mmCIF file of C-alpha atoms in Angstrom:
data_model
loop_
_atom_site.group_PDB
_atom_site.id
_atom_site.type_symbol
_atom_site.label_atom_id
_atom_site.label_comp_id
_atom_site.label_asym_id
_atom_site.label_seq_id
_atom_site.Cartn_x
_atom_site.Cartn_y
_atom_site.Cartn_z
ATOM 1 C CA MET A 1 69.950 19.511 61.360
ATOM 2 C CA PHE A 2 66.906 21.728 61.617
ATOM 3 C CA SER A 3 63.734 20.678 63.384
ATOM 4 C CA ARG A 4 60.753 20.283 61.125
ATOM 5 C CA ALA A 5 57.425 21.944 61.784
ATOM 6 C CA LEU A 6 54.745 19.966 63.550
ATOM 7 C CA LYS A 7 52.474 18.485 60.907
ATOM 8 C CA PRO A 8 49.018 20.084 60.711
ATOM 9 C CA VAL A 9 46.293 18.083 62.370
ATOM 10 C CA ALA A 10 43.940 17.332 59.490
ATOM 11 C CA SER A 11 41.544 15.481 61.738
ATOM 12 C CA VAL A 12 42.432 14.869 65.346
ATOM 13 C CA ALA A 13 39.279 12.818 65.762
ATOM 14 C CA ALA A 14 40.276 10.560 62.886
ATOM 15 C CA GLN A 15 43.738 10.069 64.350
ATOM 16 C CA ASN A 16 42.443 9.253 67.807
ATOM 17 C CA GLY A 17 39.427 7.311 66.649
ATOM 18 C CA ALA A 18 37.188 9.452 68.847
ATOM 19 C CA LYS A 19 36.673 12.980 70.105
ATOM 20 C CA ASN A 20 38.838 12.267 73.131
ATOM 21 C CA PHE A 21 42.046 14.277 73.362
ATOM 22 C CA SER A 22 44.961 13.045 75.442
ATOM 23 C CA THR A 23 46.742 15.873 77.216
ATOM 24 C CA THR A 24 48.422 13.973 80.030
ATOM 25 C CA SER A 25 51.908 14.315 78.559
ATOM 26 C CA GLN A 26 51.485 17.898 77.393
ATOM 27 C CA LYS A 27 52.277 21.201 78.966
ATOM 28 C CA ASN A 28 49.709 23.963 79.055
ATOM 29 C CA PHE A 29 51.070 26.711 76.844
ATOM 30 C CA LYS A 30 49.420 30.008 76.071
ATOM 31 C CA VAL A 31 50.420 31.639 72.804
ATOM 32 C CA ALA A 32 49.444 35.219 71.996
ATOM 33 C CA VAL A 33 49.465 36.474 68.416
ATOM 34 C CA ALA A 34 49.749 40.264 68.124
ATOM 35 C CA GLY A 35 48.518 41.287 64.702
ATOM 36 C CA ALA A 36 46.220 38.278 64.438
ATOM 37 C CA ALA A 37 43.710 39.748 61.983
ATOM 38 C CA GLY A 38 46.253 40.538 59.277
ATOM 39 C CA GLY A 39 47.525 38.738 56.223
ATOM 40 C CA ILE A 40 50.121 36.832 58.239
ATOM 41 C CA GLY A 41 48.228 36.748 61.528
ATOM 42 C CA GLN A 42 45.151 34.856 60.359
ATOM 43 C CA PRO A 43 46.905 31.918 58.651
ATOM 44 C CA LEU A 44 49.441 31.878 61.495
ATOM 45 C CA ALA A 45 46.605 31.564 64.010
ATOM 46 C CA LEU A 46 45.064 28.811 61.873
ATOM 47 C CA LEU A 47 48.302 26.818 62.018
ATOM 48 C CA LEU A 48 48.808 27.423 65.749
ATOM 49 C CA LYS A 49 45.251 26.243 66.459
ATOM 50 C CA GLN A 50 46.354 22.889 65.021
ATOM 51 C CA ASN A 51 49.456 22.619 67.211
ATOM 52 C CA PRO A 52 48.787 20.142 70.057
ATOM 53 C CA LEU A 53 51.146 22.054 72.377
ATOM 54 C CA VAL A 54 48.933 25.161 72.256
ATOM 55 C CA THR A 55 46.164 25.005 74.846
ATOM 56 C CA ARG A 56 45.291 28.711 74.842
ATOM 57 C CA LEU A 57 45.515 30.941 71.783
ATOM 58 C CA ALA A 58 44.959 34.665 72.349
ATOM 59 C CA LEU A 59 44.425 36.720 69.197
ATOM 60 C CA TYR A 60 45.052 40.458 69.382
ATOM 61 C CA ASP A 61 44.648 43.164 66.775
ATOM 62 C CA LEU A 62 43.278 46.682 66.374
ATOM 63 C CA ALA A 63 40.858 45.454 63.718
ATOM 64 C CA PRO A 64 37.227 45.017 64.820
ATOM 65 C CA VAL A 65 37.115 41.670 63.008
ATOM 66 C CA THR A 66 39.505 40.095 65.565
ATOM 67 C CA PRO A 67 36.850 38.560 67.860
ATOM 68 C CA GLY A 68 35.238 37.079 64.749
ATOM 69 C CA VAL A 69 38.533 35.479 63.725
ATOM 70 C CA ALA A 70 38.671 33.897 67.184
ATOM 71 C CA VAL A 71 35.114 32.593 66.907
ATOM 72 C CA ASP A 72 35.860 31.219 63.441
ATOM 73 C CA LEU A 73 38.908 29.316 64.696
ATOM 74 C CA SER A 74 37.065 28.124 67.809
ATOM 75 C CA HIS A 75 34.847 26.003 65.545
ATOM 76 C CA MET A 76 37.834 23.820 64.628
ATOM 77 C CA ASP A 77 37.864 20.447 66.400
ATOM 78 C CA THR A 78 41.271 20.886 67.994
ATOM 79 C CA PRO A 79 41.725 21.405 71.759
ATOM 80 C CA ALA A 80 43.208 24.916 71.932
ATOM 81 C CA LYS A 81 40.852 27.492 73.440
ATOM 82 C CA VAL A 82 40.813 30.675 71.350
ATOM 83 C CA THR A 83 40.056 34.185 72.594
ATOM 84 C CA GLY A 84 39.831 37.389 70.573
ATOM 85 C CA HIS A 85 41.013 40.783 71.832
ATOM 86 C CA LYS A 86 40.590 44.036 69.891
ATOM 87 C CA GLY A 87 41.966 47.491 70.577
ATOM 88 C CA PRO A 88 44.603 48.765 73.017
ATOM 89 C CA GLU A 89 42.302 48.346 76.014
ATOM 90 C CA GLU A 90 42.244 44.567 75.495
ATOM 91 C CA LEU A 91 45.946 44.080 74.751
ATOM 92 C CA ALA A 92 47.016 43.396 78.343
ATOM 93 C CA GLU A 93 44.498 40.576 78.713
ATOM 94 C CA ALA A 94 45.748 38.975 75.512
ATOM 95 C CA ILE A 95 49.373 39.108 76.660
ATOM 96 C CA LYS A 96 48.848 38.220 80.330
ATOM 97 C CA GLY A 97 50.204 34.793 81.200
ATOM 98 C CA ALA A 98 51.518 34.071 77.707
ATOM 99 C CA ASP A 99 54.425 31.671 77.338
ATOM 100 C CA LEU A 100 55.061 32.821 73.776
ATOM 101 C CA VAL A 101 54.110 36.082 72.076
ATOM 102 C CA VAL A 102 54.344 35.973 68.286
ATOM 103 C CA ILE A 103 54.333 39.407 66.646
ATOM 104 C CA PRO A 104 53.372 39.732 62.973
ATOM 105 C CA ALA A 105 51.745 43.137 63.640
ATOM 106 C CA GLY A 106 52.539 46.069 61.372
ATOM 107 C CA VAL A 107 52.121 47.325 57.832
ATOM 108 C CA PRO A 108 53.191 45.038 54.970
ATOM 109 C CA ARG A 109 55.540 45.814 52.123
ATOM 110 C CA LYS A 110 54.134 47.146 48.883
ATOM 111 C CA PRO A 111 55.808 47.363 45.460
ATOM 112 C CA GLY A 112 58.802 49.673 45.557
ATOM 113 C CA MET A 113 59.054 49.578 49.347
ATOM 114 C CA THR A 114 62.051 48.263 51.209
ATOM 115 C CA ARG A 115 61.842 46.811 54.702
ATOM 116 C CA ASP A 116 63.435 50.037 55.941
ATOM 117 C CA ASP A 117 60.480 51.998 54.539
ATOM 118 C CA LEU A 118 58.300 50.188 57.041
ATOM 119 C CA PHE A 119 60.387 51.294 59.972
ATOM 120 C CA ASN A 120 58.607 54.312 61.426
ATOM 121 C CA THR A 121 55.163 52.740 61.653
ATOM 122 C CA ASN A 122 56.278 49.291 62.715
ATOM 123 C CA ALA A 123 58.852 50.500 65.231
ATOM 124 C CA SER A 124 56.155 52.178 67.320
ATOM 125 C CA ILE A 125 54.002 49.054 67.196
ATOM 126 C CA VAL A 126 56.789 46.749 68.372
ATOM 127 C CA ARG A 127 57.874 49.216 71.063
ATOM 128 C CA ASP A 128 54.373 49.351 72.525
ATOM 129 C CA LEU A 129 53.881 45.595 72.342
ATOM 130 C CA ALA A 130 57.210 45.035 74.093
ATOM 131 C CA LYS A 131 56.133 47.429 76.857
ATOM 132 C CA CYS A 132 52.961 45.409 77.329
ATOM 133 C CA VAL A 133 54.908 42.149 77.465
ATOM 134 C CA ALA A 134 57.226 43.654 80.084
ATOM 135 C CA GLN A 135 54.239 44.672 82.210
ATOM 136 C CA ASN A 136 52.027 41.616 81.796
ATOM 137 C CA SER A 137 54.188 38.621 80.915
ATOM 138 C CA PRO A 138 57.863 39.480 81.432
ATOM 139 C CA LYS A 139 58.964 35.836 81.193
ATOM 140 C CA ALA A 140 57.298 35.284 77.825
ATOM 141 C CA ILE A 141 59.376 34.457 74.785
ATOM 142 C CA MET A 142 58.889 37.009 72.019
ATOM 143 C CA ALA A 143 59.103 35.863 68.406
ATOM 144 C CA ILE A 144 59.179 38.945 66.188
ATOM 145 C CA ILE A 145 58.035 38.699 62.582
ATOM 146 C CA THR A 146 57.404 42.431 62.064
ATOM 147 C CA ASN A 147 59.768 43.986 59.524
ATOM 148 C CA PRO A 148 62.445 45.189 59.463
ATOM 149 C CA VAL A 149 63.348 42.338 61.832
ATOM 150 C CA ASN A 150 66.981 43.486 61.956
ATOM 151 C CA SER A 151 65.809 46.643 63.777
ATOM 152 C CA MET A 152 62.725 45.341 65.598
ATOM 153 C CA VAL A 153 64.580 42.828 67.778
ATOM 154 C CA PRO A 154 66.920 45.565 69.107
ATOM 155 C CA ILE A 155 63.857 47.765 69.762
ATOM 156 C CA ALA A 156 62.153 45.072 71.839
ATOM 157 C CA SER A 157 65.423 44.377 73.642
ATOM 158 C CA GLU A 158 65.969 48.019 74.584
ATOM 159 C CA VAL A 159 62.371 48.352 75.829
ATOM 160 C CA LEU A 160 62.771 45.321 78.068
ATOM 161 C CA LYS A 161 66.100 46.638 79.310
ATOM 162 C CA LYS A 162 64.384 49.877 80.347
ATOM 163 C CA ALA A 163 61.709 47.828 82.112
ATOM 164 C CA GLY A 164 64.316 45.802 83.999
ATOM 165 C CA CYS A 165 63.207 42.407 82.675
ATOM 166 C CA TYR A 166 65.471 41.850 79.678
ATOM 167 C CA ASP A 167 66.540 38.287 78.947
ATOM 168 C CA PRO A 168 68.329 38.005 75.589
ATOM 169 C CA ASN A 169 67.441 34.318 75.378
ATOM 170 C CA ARG A 170 63.750 35.184 75.199
ATOM 171 C CA ILE A 171 63.719 37.587 72.238
ATOM 172 C CA LEU A 172 63.982 36.048 68.779
ATOM 173 C CA GLY A 173 63.699 37.511 65.321
ATOM 174 C CA VAL A 174 61.900 35.120 63.006
ATOM 175 C CA THR A 175 64.197 34.446 60.057
ATOM 176 C CA THR A 176 62.720 30.988 59.481
ATOM 177 C CA LEU A 177 61.183 32.083 56.181
ATOM 178 C CA ASP A 178 64.665 32.463 54.702
ATOM 179 C CA VAL A 179 65.443 28.871 55.725
ATOM 180 C CA VAL A 180 62.114 27.622 54.369
ATOM 181 C CA ARG A 181 62.658 29.395 51.048
ATOM 182 C CA ALA A 182 66.214 28.116 50.717
ATOM 183 C CA ALA A 183 65.064 24.544 51.348
ATOM 184 C CA ALA A 184 62.190 24.930 48.875
ATOM 185 C CA PHE A 185 64.479 26.248 46.128
ATOM 186 C CA ILE A 186 67.151 23.606 46.751
ATOM 187 C CA GLY A 187 64.525 20.864 46.792
ATOM 188 C CA GLU A 188 63.332 22.073 43.394
ATOM 189 C CA ILE A 189 66.874 22.196 41.993
ATOM 190 C CA ASN A 190 67.805 18.771 43.369
ATOM 191 C CA GLY A 191 64.473 17.152 42.563
ATOM 192 C CA VAL A 192 63.950 16.050 46.170
ATOM 193 C CA ASP A 193 61.373 16.611 48.889
ATOM 194 C CA PRO A 194 62.280 20.059 50.294
ATOM 195 C CA ARG A 195 61.537 18.752 53.794
ATOM 196 C CA SER A 196 64.613 16.553 53.438
ATOM 197 C CA VAL A 197 66.847 19.586 52.890
ATOM 198 C CA SER A 198 68.840 21.038 55.781
ATOM 199 C CA ILE A 199 70.280 24.491 55.063
ATOM 200 C CA PRO A 200 71.408 27.179 57.533
ATOM 201 C CA VAL A 201 70.678 30.786 56.622
ATOM 202 C CA ILE A 202 72.605 33.260 58.753
ATOM 203 C CA GLY A 203 72.991 37.030 59.226
ATOM 204 C CA GLY A 204 69.742 38.963 59.227
ATOM 205 C CA HIS A 205 66.410 39.191 57.438
ATOM 206 C CA SER A 206 66.754 41.686 54.598
ATOM 207 C CA GLY A 207 68.664 41.838 51.339
ATOM 208 C CA VAL A 208 72.400 41.420 51.683
ATOM 209 C CA THR A 209 72.102 40.463 55.364
ATOM 210 C CA ILE A 210 70.472 37.166 54.329
ATOM 211 C CA ILE A 211 73.313 34.668 53.903
ATOM 212 C CA PRO A 212 72.351 31.164 52.790
ATOM 213 C CA VAL A 213 75.262 28.891 53.656
ATOM 214 C CA LEU A 214 74.896 26.757 50.570
ATOM 215 C CA SER A 215 78.195 24.992 51.191
ATOM 216 C CA GLN A 216 76.614 23.388 54.267
ATOM 217 C CA SER A 217 73.430 22.229 52.538
ATOM 218 C CA GLN A 218 72.469 18.623 53.139
ATOM 219 C CA PRO A 219 72.072 17.170 50.571
ATOM 220 C CA ALA A 220 74.596 19.215 48.624
ATOM 221 C CA VAL A 221 73.116 21.658 46.116
ATOM 222 C CA LYS A 222 73.350 20.301 42.576
ATOM 223 C CA LEU A 223 74.803 23.423 41.012
ATOM 224 C CA THR A 224 77.939 23.240 38.915
ATOM 225 C CA SER A 225 79.133 26.831 38.613
ATOM 226 C CA GLN A 226 79.786 29.800 40.858
ATOM 227 C CA ASP A 227 77.418 31.871 38.718
ATOM 228 C CA GLN A 228 74.627 29.451 39.572
ATOM 229 C CA ILE A 229 75.493 29.682 43.268
ATOM 230 C CA LYS A 230 75.388 33.483 43.070
ATOM 231 C CA ALA A 231 72.058 33.368 41.252
ATOM 232 C CA LEU A 232 70.500 31.085 43.896
ATOM 233 C CA THR A 233 71.921 33.234 46.690
ATOM 234 C CA GLY A 234 70.421 36.325 45.085
ATOM 235 C CA ARG A 235 67.058 34.640 44.675
ATOM 236 C CA ILE A 236 66.952 33.682 48.361
ATOM 237 C CA GLN A 237 67.969 37.195 49.385
ATOM 238 C CA GLU A 238 65.301 38.822 47.218
ATOM 239 C CA ALA A 239 62.573 36.194 47.530
ATOM 240 C CA GLY A 240 60.342 38.619 49.441
ATOM 241 C CA THR A 241 60.494 41.065 46.559
ATOM 242 C CA GLU A 242 59.661 38.200 44.195
ATOM 243 C CA VAL A 243 56.388 37.703 46.091
ATOM 244 C CA VAL A 244 55.607 41.438 46.313
ATOM 245 C CA LYS A 245 56.015 41.788 42.547
ATOM 246 C CA ALA A 246 54.014 38.643 41.813
ATOM 247 C CA LYS A 247 51.109 39.901 43.930
ATOM 248 C CA ALA A 248 51.142 43.103 41.841
ATOM 249 C CA GLY A 249 50.338 45.462 44.667
ATOM 250 C CA GLY A 250 48.077 42.996 46.458
ATOM 251 C CA GLY A 251 50.392 42.255 49.355
ATOM 252 C CA SER A 252 53.632 40.666 50.433
ATOM 253 C CA ALA A 253 54.648 37.200 51.631
ATOM 254 C CA THR A 254 51.895 36.242 54.074
ATOM 255 C CA LEU A 255 51.139 32.546 53.681
ATOM 256 C CA SER A 256 54.745 31.346 53.531
ATOM 257 C CA MET A 257 55.575 33.703 56.409
ATOM 258 C CA ALA A 258 52.725 32.295 58.478
ATOM 259 C CA PHE A 259 54.015 28.784 57.763
ATOM 260 C CA ALA A 260 57.536 29.778 58.800
ATOM 261 C CA GLY A 261 56.308 31.607 61.906
ATOM 262 C CA ALA A 262 54.270 28.595 62.977
ATOM 263 C CA ARG A 263 57.313 26.393 62.473
ATOM 264 C CA LEU A 264 59.453 28.541 64.762
ATOM 265 C CA ALA A 265 56.639 28.848 67.299
ATOM 266 C CA GLY A 266 56.280 25.086 67.334
ATOM 267 C CA ALA A 267 60.014 24.690 67.897
ATOM 268 C CA VAL A 268 59.944 27.201 70.765
ATOM 269 C CA LEU A 269 57.092 25.311 72.434
ATOM 270 C CA ARG A 270 58.847 21.975 71.997
ATOM 271 C CA GLY A 271 61.890 23.495 73.683
ATOM 272 C CA LEU A 272 59.754 24.863 76.513
ATOM 273 C CA LYS A 273 58.206 21.429 76.943
ATOM 274 C CA GLY A 274 61.667 19.960 77.478
ATOM 275 C CA GLU A 275 62.318 18.253 74.161
ATOM 276 C CA SER A 276 66.035 17.975 73.503
ATOM 277 C CA ASN A 277 68.007 19.157 70.489
ATOM 278 C CA VAL A 278 65.358 21.455 69.022
ATOM 279 C CA VAL A 279 67.317 23.491 66.474
ATOM 280 C CA GLU A 280 66.191 26.405 64.311
ATOM 281 C CA CYS A 281 67.775 29.531 62.904
ATOM 282 C CA ALA A 282 66.812 32.766 64.665
ATOM 283 C CA TYR A 283 68.029 36.364 64.905
ATOM 284 C CA ILE A 284 69.236 36.871 68.478
ATOM 285 C CA LYS A 285 71.586 38.840 70.731
ATOM 286 C CA SER A 286 74.967 37.519 69.765
ATOM 287 C CA ASP A 287 78.707 37.946 70.190
ATOM 288 C CA ILE A 288 79.962 35.624 67.457
ATOM 289 C CA THR A 289 80.484 38.443 64.930
ATOM 290 C CA GLU A 290 81.002 42.210 65.122
ATOM 291 C CA SER A 291 77.214 42.561 64.928
ATOM 292 C CA PRO A 292 75.505 42.523 68.362
ATOM 293 C CA TYR A 293 72.536 40.698 66.825
ATOM 294 C CA PHE A 294 72.922 37.873 64.354
ATOM 295 C CA ALA A 295 70.928 34.956 62.961
ATOM 296 C CA ASN A 296 72.229 31.409 62.886
ATOM 297 C CA PRO A 297 71.222 27.974 64.204
ATOM 298 C CA VAL A 298 70.364 27.883 67.918
ATOM 299 C CA VAL A 299 69.164 25.212 70.327
ATOM 300 C CA LEU A 300 65.806 26.069 71.893
ATOM 301 C CA GLY A 301 65.054 24.919 75.433
ATOM 302 C CA LYS A 302 63.052 25.598 78.579
ATOM 303 C CA ASN A 303 64.277 29.195 78.797
ATOM 304 C CA GLY A 304 64.268 30.104 75.135
ATOM 305 C CA VAL A 305 67.650 30.082 73.425
ATOM 306 C CA GLU A 306 69.665 27.419 75.184
ATOM 307 C CA LYS A 307 72.766 27.434 73.013
ATOM 308 C CA ASN A 308 74.120 29.450 70.101
ATOM 309 C CA LEU A 309 75.498 26.959 67.574
ATOM 310 C CA GLY A 310 77.323 29.529 65.476
ATOM 311 C CA PHE A 311 77.674 29.024 61.751
ATOM 312 C CA GLY A 312 80.641 26.728 61.233
ATOM 313 C CA THR A 313 83.093 27.103 58.377
ATOM 314 C CA LEU A 314 82.241 29.400 55.474
ATOM 315 C CA ASN A 315 83.773 29.175 52.039
ATOM 316 C CA ALA A 316 85.442 32.171 50.388
ATOM 317 C CA TYR A 317 82.230 33.375 48.713
ATOM 318 C CA GLU A 318 80.218 33.107 51.921
ATOM 319 C CA LYS A 319 82.889 35.024 53.813
ATOM 320 C CA GLU A 320 82.470 37.845 51.309
ATOM 321 C CA LEU A 321 78.703 37.750 51.849
ATOM 322 C CA LEU A 322 79.273 38.007 55.601
ATOM 323 C CA LYS A 323 81.656 40.919 55.100
ATOM 324 C CA ALA A 324 78.987 42.746 53.097
ATOM 325 C CA ALA A 325 76.243 41.951 55.619
ATOM 326 C CA ILE A 326 77.897 43.247 58.794
ATOM 327 C CA PRO A 327 77.826 46.999 57.998
ATOM 328 C CA GLU A 328 74.161 46.771 57.011
ATOM 329 C CA LEU A 329 73.309 44.874 60.188
ATOM 330 C CA LEU A 330 75.153 47.417 62.326
ATOM 331 C CA LYS A 331 73.213 50.237 60.647
ATOM 332 C CA ASN A 332 69.861 48.476 61.128
ATOM 333 C CA ILE A 333 70.588 47.735 64.787
ATOM 334 C CA LYS A 334 71.687 51.302 65.531
ATOM 335 C CA VAL A 335 68.477 52.663 63.989
ATOM 336 C CA GLY A 336 66.422 50.433 66.282
ATOM 337 C CA GLU A 337 68.355 51.282 69.408
ATOM 338 C CA GLU A 338 68.271 55.026 68.657
ATOM 339 C CA PHE A 339 64.517 54.851 68.147
ATOM 340 C CA VAL A 340 63.986 53.592 71.703
ATOM 341 C CA LYS A 341 66.529 56.006 73.110
ATOM 342 C CA ASN A 342 64.647 58.934 71.555
ATOM 343 C CA SER A 343 61.179 57.638 72.434
ATOM 344 C CA LYS A 344 59.239 59.085 75.311
#
């Protein structure tokens, strides 16, 4: 059901038999990564540099190392041209003309922190980046990784509304990591290649708002009791905390998040290119539940979100999970919207 990520190009030259790259059937897409020098940003940029649909890769960050990251990546023998942009004065140039802006910028979680603890710092970052997108590339698709995603997507939406260029189909919260984790865990349980697992994860991107629809897993999850289902659900919901604890103060989920972000970015670009039936889960403006933003499978096309596929039939347990998620989502969304309303 869900589109797989484009496979990394281990050696384009080896695949083509020469250093000649064929671009006749490709579109020219510029992707900007805001927060490109960070723990997610660098591996994300590495993966995007390997994507044949990316012809220009603009890396932006406050960190002085950012131009060096660009130079480092530019030595890879893949066609995308990489530019590095550091500091607020170079942000506009990074964003200008972008087809897709991927935002992992912000502070990461540390032990004992919830995603809500990150709000004040990260909200300002996303607000300012959204303003820059509105001014320099208002038609760009924004894929927001910055936590808490449940609040950041409403913030970007309200900023673009103020700027008069809001298109709900072009602002996505990246919840792909929840899908990736669910597939990885189910693959382990079932003893199968996790890439063969199709599993929708709906709701939002924190704690109880993460709802893995295990009843719709293909292949079916090989669990025999409801207690096992609850345990797997809880593990998926708290998988980020599992990483934070395992890194013992050394960071949060960066590598798996970069992988998931690159997967969604690749799907967005395939949709922009005109490929049909590109499906991923994403957190978007929605009217299918009481929550005005909600994650579930969507079709991606030439204008971003082409169709909201909803979430099908839930079993009794999943309905209870949804019931618990909605109040939390509503709270998260209100916090984001109020932040923009009270901003100068």
